[in-house]
XYZ file of C-alpha atoms in Angstrom:
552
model
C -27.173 -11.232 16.357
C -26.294 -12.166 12.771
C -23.911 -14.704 11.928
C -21.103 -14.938 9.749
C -21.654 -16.646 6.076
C -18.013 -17.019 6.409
C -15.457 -17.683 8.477
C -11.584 -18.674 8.955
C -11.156 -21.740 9.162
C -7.741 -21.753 10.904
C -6.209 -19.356 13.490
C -2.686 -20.022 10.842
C -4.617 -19.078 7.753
C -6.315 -16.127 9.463
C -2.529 -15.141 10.598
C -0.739 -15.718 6.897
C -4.049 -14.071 5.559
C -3.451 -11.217 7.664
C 0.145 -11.121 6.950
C -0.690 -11.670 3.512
C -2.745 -8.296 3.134
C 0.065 -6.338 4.745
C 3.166 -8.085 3.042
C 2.808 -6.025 -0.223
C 4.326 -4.778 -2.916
C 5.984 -1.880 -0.888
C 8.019 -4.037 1.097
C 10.058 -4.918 -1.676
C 9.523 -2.384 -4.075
C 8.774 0.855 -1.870
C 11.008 0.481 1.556
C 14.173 0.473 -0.178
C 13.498 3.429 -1.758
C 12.160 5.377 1.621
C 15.555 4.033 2.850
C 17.853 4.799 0.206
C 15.746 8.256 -0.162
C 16.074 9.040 3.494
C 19.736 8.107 4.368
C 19.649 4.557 5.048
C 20.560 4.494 8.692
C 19.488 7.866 9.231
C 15.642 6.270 8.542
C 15.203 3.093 9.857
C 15.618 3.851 13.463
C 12.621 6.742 13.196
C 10.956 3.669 11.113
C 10.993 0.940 13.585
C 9.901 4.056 16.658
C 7.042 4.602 14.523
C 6.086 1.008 13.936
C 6.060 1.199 17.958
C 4.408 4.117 18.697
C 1.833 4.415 15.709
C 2.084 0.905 13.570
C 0.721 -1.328 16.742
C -1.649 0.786 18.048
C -3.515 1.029 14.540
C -3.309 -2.792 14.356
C -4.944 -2.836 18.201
C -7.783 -0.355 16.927
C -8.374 -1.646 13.678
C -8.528 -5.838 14.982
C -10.444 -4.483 18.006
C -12.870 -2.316 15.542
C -13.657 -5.333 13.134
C -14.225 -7.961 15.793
C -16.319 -5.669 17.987
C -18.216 -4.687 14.514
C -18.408 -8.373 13.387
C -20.294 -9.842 16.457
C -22.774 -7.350 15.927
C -23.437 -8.815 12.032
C -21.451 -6.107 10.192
C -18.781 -6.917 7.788
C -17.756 -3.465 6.251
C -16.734 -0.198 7.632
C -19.685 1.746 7.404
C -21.675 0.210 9.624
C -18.992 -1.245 11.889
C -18.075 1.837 12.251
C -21.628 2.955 13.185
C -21.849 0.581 15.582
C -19.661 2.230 17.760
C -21.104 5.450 18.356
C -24.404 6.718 18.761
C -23.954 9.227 15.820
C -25.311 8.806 12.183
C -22.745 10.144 10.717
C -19.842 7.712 11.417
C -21.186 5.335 8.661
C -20.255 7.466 6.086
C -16.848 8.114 7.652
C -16.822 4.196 6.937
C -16.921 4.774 3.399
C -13.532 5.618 3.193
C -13.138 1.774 4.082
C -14.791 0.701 0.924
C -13.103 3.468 -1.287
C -10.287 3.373 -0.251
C -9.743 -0.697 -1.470
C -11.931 0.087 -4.605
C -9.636 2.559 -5.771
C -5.859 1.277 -4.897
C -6.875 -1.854 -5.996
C -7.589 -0.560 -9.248
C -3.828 0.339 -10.355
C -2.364 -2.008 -7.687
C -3.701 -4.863 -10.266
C -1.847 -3.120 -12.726
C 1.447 -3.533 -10.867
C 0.675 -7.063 -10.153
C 0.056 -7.330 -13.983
C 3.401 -6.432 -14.444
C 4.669 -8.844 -12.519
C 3.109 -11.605 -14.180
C 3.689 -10.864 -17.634
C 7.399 -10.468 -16.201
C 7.637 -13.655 -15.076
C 6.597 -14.919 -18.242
C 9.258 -12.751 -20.039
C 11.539 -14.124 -17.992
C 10.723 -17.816 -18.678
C 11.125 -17.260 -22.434
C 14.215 -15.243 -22.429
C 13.370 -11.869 -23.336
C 15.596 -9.882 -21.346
C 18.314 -12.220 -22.136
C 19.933 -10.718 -24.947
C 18.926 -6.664 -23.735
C 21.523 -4.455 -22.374
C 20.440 -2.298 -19.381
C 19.272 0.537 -21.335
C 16.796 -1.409 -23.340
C 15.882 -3.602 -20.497
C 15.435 0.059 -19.091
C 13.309 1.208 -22.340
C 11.284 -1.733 -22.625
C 9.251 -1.338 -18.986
C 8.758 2.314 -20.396
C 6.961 1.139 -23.892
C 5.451 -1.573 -22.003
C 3.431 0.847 -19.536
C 3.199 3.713 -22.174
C 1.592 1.345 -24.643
C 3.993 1.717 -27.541
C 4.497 -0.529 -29.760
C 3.104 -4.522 -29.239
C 4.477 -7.266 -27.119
C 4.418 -10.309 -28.057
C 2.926 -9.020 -31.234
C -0.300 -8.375 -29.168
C -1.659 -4.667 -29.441
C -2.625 -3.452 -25.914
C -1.359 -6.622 -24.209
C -0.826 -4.643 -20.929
C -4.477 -4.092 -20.744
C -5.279 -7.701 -21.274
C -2.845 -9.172 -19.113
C -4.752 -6.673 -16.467
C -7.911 -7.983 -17.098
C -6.399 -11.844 -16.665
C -5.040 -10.591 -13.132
C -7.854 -9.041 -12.307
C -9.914 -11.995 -13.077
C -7.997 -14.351 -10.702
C -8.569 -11.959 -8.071
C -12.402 -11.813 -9.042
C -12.035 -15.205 -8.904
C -10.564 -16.643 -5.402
C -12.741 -13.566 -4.307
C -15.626 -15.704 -5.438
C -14.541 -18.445 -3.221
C -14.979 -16.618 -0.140
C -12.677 -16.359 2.614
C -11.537 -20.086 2.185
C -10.010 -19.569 -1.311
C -8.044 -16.129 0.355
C -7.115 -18.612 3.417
C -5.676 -21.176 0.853
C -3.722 -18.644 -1.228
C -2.086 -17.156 1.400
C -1.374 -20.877 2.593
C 0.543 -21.239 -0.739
C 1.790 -17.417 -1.510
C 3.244 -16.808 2.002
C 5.877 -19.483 1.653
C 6.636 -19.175 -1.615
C 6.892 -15.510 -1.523
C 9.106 -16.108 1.624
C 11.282 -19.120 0.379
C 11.822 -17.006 -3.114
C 12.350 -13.914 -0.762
C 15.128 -15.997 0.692
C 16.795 -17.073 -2.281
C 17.822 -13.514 -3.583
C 18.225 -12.351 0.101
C 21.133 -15.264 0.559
C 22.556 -14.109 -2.817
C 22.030 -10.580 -2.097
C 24.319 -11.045 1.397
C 27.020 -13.194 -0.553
C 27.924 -11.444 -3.640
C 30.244 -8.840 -1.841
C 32.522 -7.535 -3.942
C 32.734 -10.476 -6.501
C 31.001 -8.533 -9.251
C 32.814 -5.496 -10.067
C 33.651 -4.409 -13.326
C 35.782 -2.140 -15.248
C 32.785 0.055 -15.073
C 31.958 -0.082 -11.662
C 35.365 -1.230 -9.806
C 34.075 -0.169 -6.681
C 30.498 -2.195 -6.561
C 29.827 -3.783 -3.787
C 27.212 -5.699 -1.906
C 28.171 -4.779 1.360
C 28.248 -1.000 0.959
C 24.350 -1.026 0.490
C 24.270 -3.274 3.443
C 25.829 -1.163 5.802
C 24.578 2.042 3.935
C 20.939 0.457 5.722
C 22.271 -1.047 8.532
C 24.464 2.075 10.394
C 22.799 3.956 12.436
C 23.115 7.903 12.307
C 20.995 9.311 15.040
C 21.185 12.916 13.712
C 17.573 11.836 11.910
C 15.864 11.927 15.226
C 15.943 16.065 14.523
C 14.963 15.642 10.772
C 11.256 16.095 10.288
C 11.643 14.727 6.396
C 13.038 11.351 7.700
C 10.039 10.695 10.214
C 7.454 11.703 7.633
C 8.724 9.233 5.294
C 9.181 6.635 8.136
C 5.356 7.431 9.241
C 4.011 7.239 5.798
C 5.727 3.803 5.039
C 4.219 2.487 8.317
C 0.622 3.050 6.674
C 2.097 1.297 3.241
C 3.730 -2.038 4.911
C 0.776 -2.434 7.707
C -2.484 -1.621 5.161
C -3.586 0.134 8.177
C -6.267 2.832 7.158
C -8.041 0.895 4.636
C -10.436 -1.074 6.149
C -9.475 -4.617 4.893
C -7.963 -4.869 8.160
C -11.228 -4.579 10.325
C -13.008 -6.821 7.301
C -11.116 -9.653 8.201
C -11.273 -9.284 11.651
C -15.052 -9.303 11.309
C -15.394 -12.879 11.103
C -13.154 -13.585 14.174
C -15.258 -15.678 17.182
C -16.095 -13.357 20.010
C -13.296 -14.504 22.326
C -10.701 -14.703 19.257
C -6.935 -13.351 20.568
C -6.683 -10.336 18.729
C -4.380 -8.598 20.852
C -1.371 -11.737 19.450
C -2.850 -11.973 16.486
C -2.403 -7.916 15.281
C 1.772 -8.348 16.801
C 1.550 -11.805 14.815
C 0.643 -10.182 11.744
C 2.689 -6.794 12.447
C 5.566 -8.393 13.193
C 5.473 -10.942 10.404
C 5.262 -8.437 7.986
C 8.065 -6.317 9.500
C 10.232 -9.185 9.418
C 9.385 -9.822 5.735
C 9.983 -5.921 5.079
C 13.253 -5.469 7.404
C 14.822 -8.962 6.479
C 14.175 -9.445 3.107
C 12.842 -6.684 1.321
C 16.319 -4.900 2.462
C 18.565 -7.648 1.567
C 17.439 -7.615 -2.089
C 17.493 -4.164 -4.422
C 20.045 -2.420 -2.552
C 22.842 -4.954 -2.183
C 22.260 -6.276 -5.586
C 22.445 -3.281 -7.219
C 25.077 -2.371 -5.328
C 26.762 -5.217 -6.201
C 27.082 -4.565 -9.853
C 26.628 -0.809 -10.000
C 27.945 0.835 -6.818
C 26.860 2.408 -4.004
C 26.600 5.257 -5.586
C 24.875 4.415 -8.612
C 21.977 3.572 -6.607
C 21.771 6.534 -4.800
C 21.734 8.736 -8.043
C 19.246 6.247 -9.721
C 16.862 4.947 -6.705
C 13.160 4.598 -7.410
C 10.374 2.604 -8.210
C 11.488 1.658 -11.626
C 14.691 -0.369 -10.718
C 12.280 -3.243 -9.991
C 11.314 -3.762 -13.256
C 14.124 -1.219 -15.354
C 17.098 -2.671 -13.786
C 16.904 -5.866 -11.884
C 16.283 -8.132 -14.943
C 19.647 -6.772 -16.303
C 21.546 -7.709 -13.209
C 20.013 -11.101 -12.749
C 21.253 -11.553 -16.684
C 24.765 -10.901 -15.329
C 24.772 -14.445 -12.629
C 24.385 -16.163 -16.035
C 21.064 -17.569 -18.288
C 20.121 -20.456 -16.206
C 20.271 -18.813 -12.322
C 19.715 -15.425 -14.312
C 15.954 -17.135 -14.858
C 15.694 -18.423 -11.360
C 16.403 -15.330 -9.694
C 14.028 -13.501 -12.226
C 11.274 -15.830 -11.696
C 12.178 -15.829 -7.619
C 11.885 -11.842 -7.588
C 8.606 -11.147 -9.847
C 7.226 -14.196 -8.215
C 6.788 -13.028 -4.922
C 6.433 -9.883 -6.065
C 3.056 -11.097 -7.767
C 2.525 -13.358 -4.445
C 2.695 -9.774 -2.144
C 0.282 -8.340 -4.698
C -2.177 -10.999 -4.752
C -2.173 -11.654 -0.950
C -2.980 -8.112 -0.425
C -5.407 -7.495 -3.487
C -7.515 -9.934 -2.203
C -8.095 -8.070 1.071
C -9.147 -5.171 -0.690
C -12.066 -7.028 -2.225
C -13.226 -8.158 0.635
C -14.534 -4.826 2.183
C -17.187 -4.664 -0.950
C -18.163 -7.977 -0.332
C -19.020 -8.193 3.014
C -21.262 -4.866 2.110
C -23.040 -6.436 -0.344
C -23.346 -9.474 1.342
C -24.950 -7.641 4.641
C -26.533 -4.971 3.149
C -28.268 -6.346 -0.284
C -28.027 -10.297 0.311
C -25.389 -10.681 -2.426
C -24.036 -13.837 -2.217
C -20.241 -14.509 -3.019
C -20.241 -15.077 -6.784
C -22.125 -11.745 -7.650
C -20.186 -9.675 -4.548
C -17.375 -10.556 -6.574
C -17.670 -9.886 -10.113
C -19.284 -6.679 -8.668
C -16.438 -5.985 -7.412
C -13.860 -6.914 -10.260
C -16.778 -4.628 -12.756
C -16.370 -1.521 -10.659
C -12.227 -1.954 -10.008
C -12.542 -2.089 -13.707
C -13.960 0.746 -14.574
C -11.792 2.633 -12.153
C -8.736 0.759 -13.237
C -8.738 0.980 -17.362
C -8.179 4.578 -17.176
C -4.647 4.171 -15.619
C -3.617 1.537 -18.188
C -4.733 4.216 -20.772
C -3.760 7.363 -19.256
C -0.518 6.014 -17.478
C 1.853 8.665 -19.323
C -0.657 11.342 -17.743
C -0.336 11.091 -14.504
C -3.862 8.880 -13.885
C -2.037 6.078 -12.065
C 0.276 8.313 -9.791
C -3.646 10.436 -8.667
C -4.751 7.434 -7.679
C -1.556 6.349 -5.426
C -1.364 9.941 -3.786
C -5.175 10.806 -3.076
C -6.538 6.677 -2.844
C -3.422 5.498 -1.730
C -2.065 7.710 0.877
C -3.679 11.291 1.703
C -7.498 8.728 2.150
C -4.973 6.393 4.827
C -3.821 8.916 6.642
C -7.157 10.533 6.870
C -8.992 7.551 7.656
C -6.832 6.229 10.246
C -6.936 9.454 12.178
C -10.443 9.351 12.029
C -10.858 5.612 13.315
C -8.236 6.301 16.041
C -10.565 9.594 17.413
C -13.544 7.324 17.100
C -11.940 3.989 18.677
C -10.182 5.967 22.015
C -12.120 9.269 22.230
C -15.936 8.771 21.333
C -15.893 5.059 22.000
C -14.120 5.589 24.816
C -10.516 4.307 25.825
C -12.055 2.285 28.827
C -14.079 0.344 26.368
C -11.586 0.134 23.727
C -8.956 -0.953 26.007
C -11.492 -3.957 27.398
C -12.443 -4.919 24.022
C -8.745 -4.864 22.876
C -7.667 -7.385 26.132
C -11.094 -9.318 25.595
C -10.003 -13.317 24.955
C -6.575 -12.213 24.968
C -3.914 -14.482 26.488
C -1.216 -11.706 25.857
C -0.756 -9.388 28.482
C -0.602 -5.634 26.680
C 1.829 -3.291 28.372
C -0.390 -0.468 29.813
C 1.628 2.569 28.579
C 0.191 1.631 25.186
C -3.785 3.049 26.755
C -1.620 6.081 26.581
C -0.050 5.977 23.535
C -3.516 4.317 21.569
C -5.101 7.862 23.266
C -2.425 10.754 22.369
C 0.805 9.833 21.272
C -0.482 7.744 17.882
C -3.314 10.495 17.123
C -0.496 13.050 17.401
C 1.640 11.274 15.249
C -1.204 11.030 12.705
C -2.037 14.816 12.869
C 1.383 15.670 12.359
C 1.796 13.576 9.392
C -1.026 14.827 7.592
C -0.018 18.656 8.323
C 3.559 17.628 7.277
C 1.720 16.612 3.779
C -0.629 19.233 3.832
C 2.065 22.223 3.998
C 5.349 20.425 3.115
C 7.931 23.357 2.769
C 10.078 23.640 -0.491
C 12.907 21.332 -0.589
C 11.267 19.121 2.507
C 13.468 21.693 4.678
C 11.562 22.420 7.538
C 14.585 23.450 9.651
C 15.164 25.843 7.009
C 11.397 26.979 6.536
C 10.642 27.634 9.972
C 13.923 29.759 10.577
C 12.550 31.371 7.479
C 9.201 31.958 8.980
C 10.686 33.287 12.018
C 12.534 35.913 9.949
C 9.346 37.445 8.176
C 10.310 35.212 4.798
C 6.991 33.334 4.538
C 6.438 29.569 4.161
C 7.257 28.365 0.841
C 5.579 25.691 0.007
C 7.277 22.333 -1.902
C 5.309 21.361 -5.485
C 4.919 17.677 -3.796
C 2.849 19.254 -0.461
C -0.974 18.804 -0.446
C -1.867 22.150 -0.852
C 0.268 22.461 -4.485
C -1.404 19.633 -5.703
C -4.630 20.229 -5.024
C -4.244 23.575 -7.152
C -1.710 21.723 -9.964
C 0.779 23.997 -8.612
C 3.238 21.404 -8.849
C 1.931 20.622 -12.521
C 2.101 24.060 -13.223
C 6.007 24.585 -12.176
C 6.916 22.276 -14.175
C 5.540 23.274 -17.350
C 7.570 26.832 -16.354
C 10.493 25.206 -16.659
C 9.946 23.218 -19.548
C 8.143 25.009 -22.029
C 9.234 22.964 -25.404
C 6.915 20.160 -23.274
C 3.882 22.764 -22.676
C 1.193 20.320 -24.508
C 2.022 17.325 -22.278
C 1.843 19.251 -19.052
C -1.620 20.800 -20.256
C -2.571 17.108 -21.441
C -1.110 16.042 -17.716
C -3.594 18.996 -15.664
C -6.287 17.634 -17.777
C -6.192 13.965 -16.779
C -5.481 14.502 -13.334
C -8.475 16.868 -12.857
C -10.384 14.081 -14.710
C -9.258 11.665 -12.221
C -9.818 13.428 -9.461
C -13.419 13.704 -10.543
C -13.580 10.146 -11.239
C -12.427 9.217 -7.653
C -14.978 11.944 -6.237
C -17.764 10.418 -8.102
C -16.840 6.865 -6.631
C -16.555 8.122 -3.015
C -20.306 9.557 -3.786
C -20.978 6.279 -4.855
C -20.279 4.186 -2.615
C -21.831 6.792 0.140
C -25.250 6.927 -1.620
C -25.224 3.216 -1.438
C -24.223 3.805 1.948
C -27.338 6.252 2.543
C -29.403 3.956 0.573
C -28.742 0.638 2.932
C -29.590 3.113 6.038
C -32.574 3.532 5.010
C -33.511 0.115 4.031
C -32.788 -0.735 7.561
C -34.492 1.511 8.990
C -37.674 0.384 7.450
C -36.779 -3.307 8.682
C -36.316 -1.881 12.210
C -40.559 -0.302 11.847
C -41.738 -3.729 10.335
């Protein structure tokens, strides 16, 4: 058996590491906006059933996959994958586990970016004199690359490559410069987490204006926080609670079972996935709900922020507010919220390298240095076209076929592999192997139907999402001869730019930009394709190499 180059060097840095890949940028930027999206109460008790039913059980496989893969001398998908059945073919169902990193963490760099160069806005006072409109306008010419900040032409693609480079850096240092960043990034993103969450919880109604008499805090609060169990009938709500299980856990990637490659033989993996699960669910639930919403609410209203929800308040709206507690604690909170926003980026960034690496390493002899700057060349390449392209539509093809429709897919796949061909005897031994925690036995049944289910269901929801996400409405419609109409955002309209295409219906005067939009999505589409194929004839290559080891 091969060993490890690397290895943890603490059971609490392999734990905040963990945590570290999963606490991300969509517990603070994305789970407010599932929530606000989907009703508040109405979503998070689907949310925390599918965190039960389908979050742990993907932890279980995917800890249980990388250890079992690990003391057999792999350290990336492909071939732990392969070493769990006797069939070829499951390497290159692996790939997704390199791709998958490769290509989210090409425009997830490029939100981190934006975090950094925020902070450093923040420090000098940029936003201080901006009302919310420009504050507003000024994310939108930063991203669409009009214009020059700080005088600097294309600063957003520098500042990318700088970010970048720090993660091709610490990369570099193997797994004990990850294990001391997450040391540092964990707490800090925490303690700053804590900060705004406090202030978030206190402001109640202290901030209303003429404008907005009615703001406040405590109406987002309890907009989250009371239950309405009418969404256990809503299809829409548990879609979106299922999909942001796959976001906050990083589950379907294969960073997960990377990590978990280097773990001893006998390592705990059954406390360590619920360590790291529930860590990140108390980062997500505690403090990435206590910060946008009652904020905003705060100063704008209730129902301000449901008319305006969305991925852009982070960086269109909260800078304004923060102006409003005055300059000095305006720059603290600033500096608090885009620093652990960067901290969640970084954390989890650096898992996605990590995948690569261990490839390299096993397959080619790379050692650390080159695996890395490997890896920072080819996230390049993959990642300048978003920076470019962003007004097209390149960054959001990425997020939807990279950074969601791949998870789904993947997961489903490791889960049939991990309980059905491996064999839910052996996965349930390896699973309780070393493990002090006893694992309640209903979840052999739940690892075996309920969470592939859940997974099949979720992908069919995407693949034929009816118009207006009303499937009560679309299947009473079926029923009655109508047809199945399908929505512009299900799987099947974008894959033929129907979505693209309704759009530039109703808005002829914009015609050019659609067409320009088609165009760059197509192209990448095609780019992602070609790095898939990639990555697999690499794949097909290292098979072969070892098979003429195995005749020597």
């Amino acid at each position: 058996m091969k060993k490890p180059s690397d290895s943890w060097g603490s059971r609490t840095g392999l734990i905040l590491a963990m945590a570290g890949n999963a606490v991300g940028l969509g517990n603070f930027l994305r789970f407010p906006v599932q929530a606000i999206q989907n009703g508040g109460g109405t979503f998070i008790i689907p949310y925390l059933i599918c965190f039960l039913v389908m979050g742990i059980p993907l932890l279980f496989t995917e800890w249980s996959i990388g250890r079992f893969g690990g003391k057999r001398g792999n350290h990336s998908t492909p071939y732990i994958l392969g070493s769990m059945s006797n069939s070829n073919w499951w390497k290159y169902i692996g790939v997704f586990g390199i791709f998958t990193n490769v290509a989210v963490v090409a425009y997830y760099t490029y939100i981190e970016s934006w975090t950094f160069i925020y902070v450093i806005h923040t420090l000098v006072g940029t936003f201080t004199p901006m009302s919310q409109s420009e504050v507003s306008m000024f994310f939108i010419h930063y991203v669409n690359l009009e214009g020059s900040d700080f005088g600097i032409p294309y600063l957003p693609v520098i500042v990318y490559m700088v970010v970048l480079g720090i993660n091709v850096y610490i990369l570099s240092t193997g797994l004990g410069g990850i294990e001391k960043v997450a040391k540092i990034g964990m707490p800090l993103l925490i303690l700053f987490g804590t900060v705004l969450a406090y202030k978030g919880w206190s402001m109640g109604a202290g901030y209303a204006s003429e404008t907005f008499p009615d703001a406040n805090a405590w109406d987002g609060i309890n907009f989250l926080w009371t239950p309405q169990y009418t969404s256990l009938l809503d299809p829409k709500v548990w879609l979106s609670a299922a999909g942001q299980i796959f976001f906050t856990l990083s589950v379907g990637m294969g960073s997960i079972q990377c990590y978990a490659s280097y773990l001893k033989e006998n390592e705990d993996i059954a406390l360590n996935s619920l360590t790291s699960g529930f860590t990140n669910e108390l980062v997500e639930i505690v403090l990435g709900s206590a910060i946008v919403i009652p904020i905003a609410a705060g100063f704008l209203g209730l129902d301000w922020v449901l008319d305006n929800a969305g991925f852009g308040m982070a960086f269109q709206t909260m800078p304004y507010l923060f102006i409003q507690w005055g300059e000095l604690f305006g720059m603290v909170a600033g500096i608090c919220w885009f620093g652990l926003l960067f901290f969640a980026g970084i954390t989890s960034s650096l898992a996605m390298g990590t995948p690569w690496m261990g490839f390299m390493k096993d397959e080619f002899g790379w050692g650390k240095v080159k695996g890395a700057v490997s890896f920072g060349v080819l996230a390049l390449l993959m990642g300048l076209p978003t920076i470019l392209f962003y007004r097209y539509g390149y960054f959001d093809e990425y997020d939807y076929w990279a950074g969601t429709v791949s998870l789904v897919v993947f997961a489903l796949l490791e889960m049939l592999l991990f309980t059905w061909v491996f064999g839910i005897d052996n996965a349930w031994s390896e699973l309780n192997r070393g493990a002090d925690l006893i694992i309640p036995g209903i979840y052999r049944w739940i690892m075996k139907y309920i969470t592939p289910l859940l997974l099949v269901l979720v992908l069919v929801g995407a693949l034929i999402t009816p118009m207006g996400n009303d499937w009560g409405g679309a299947i009473a419609g079926l029923l009655n001869g109508e047809g199945w109409m399908l929505d512009p955002g299900s799987l099947v309209s974008k894959i033929s730019h129907q979505d693209l295409q309704l759009l530039m219906k109703n808005d002829p005067l914009h015609k050019e930009f659609y067409t320009n939009k088609m165009f760059f999505s197509s192209l990448a589409r095609i780019q992602l394709i070609t790095l898939f194929l990639f990555i697999a004839l690499l794949v097909w290559y290292s098979g072969t190499k070892r098979k003429q080891i195995s005749h020597e």
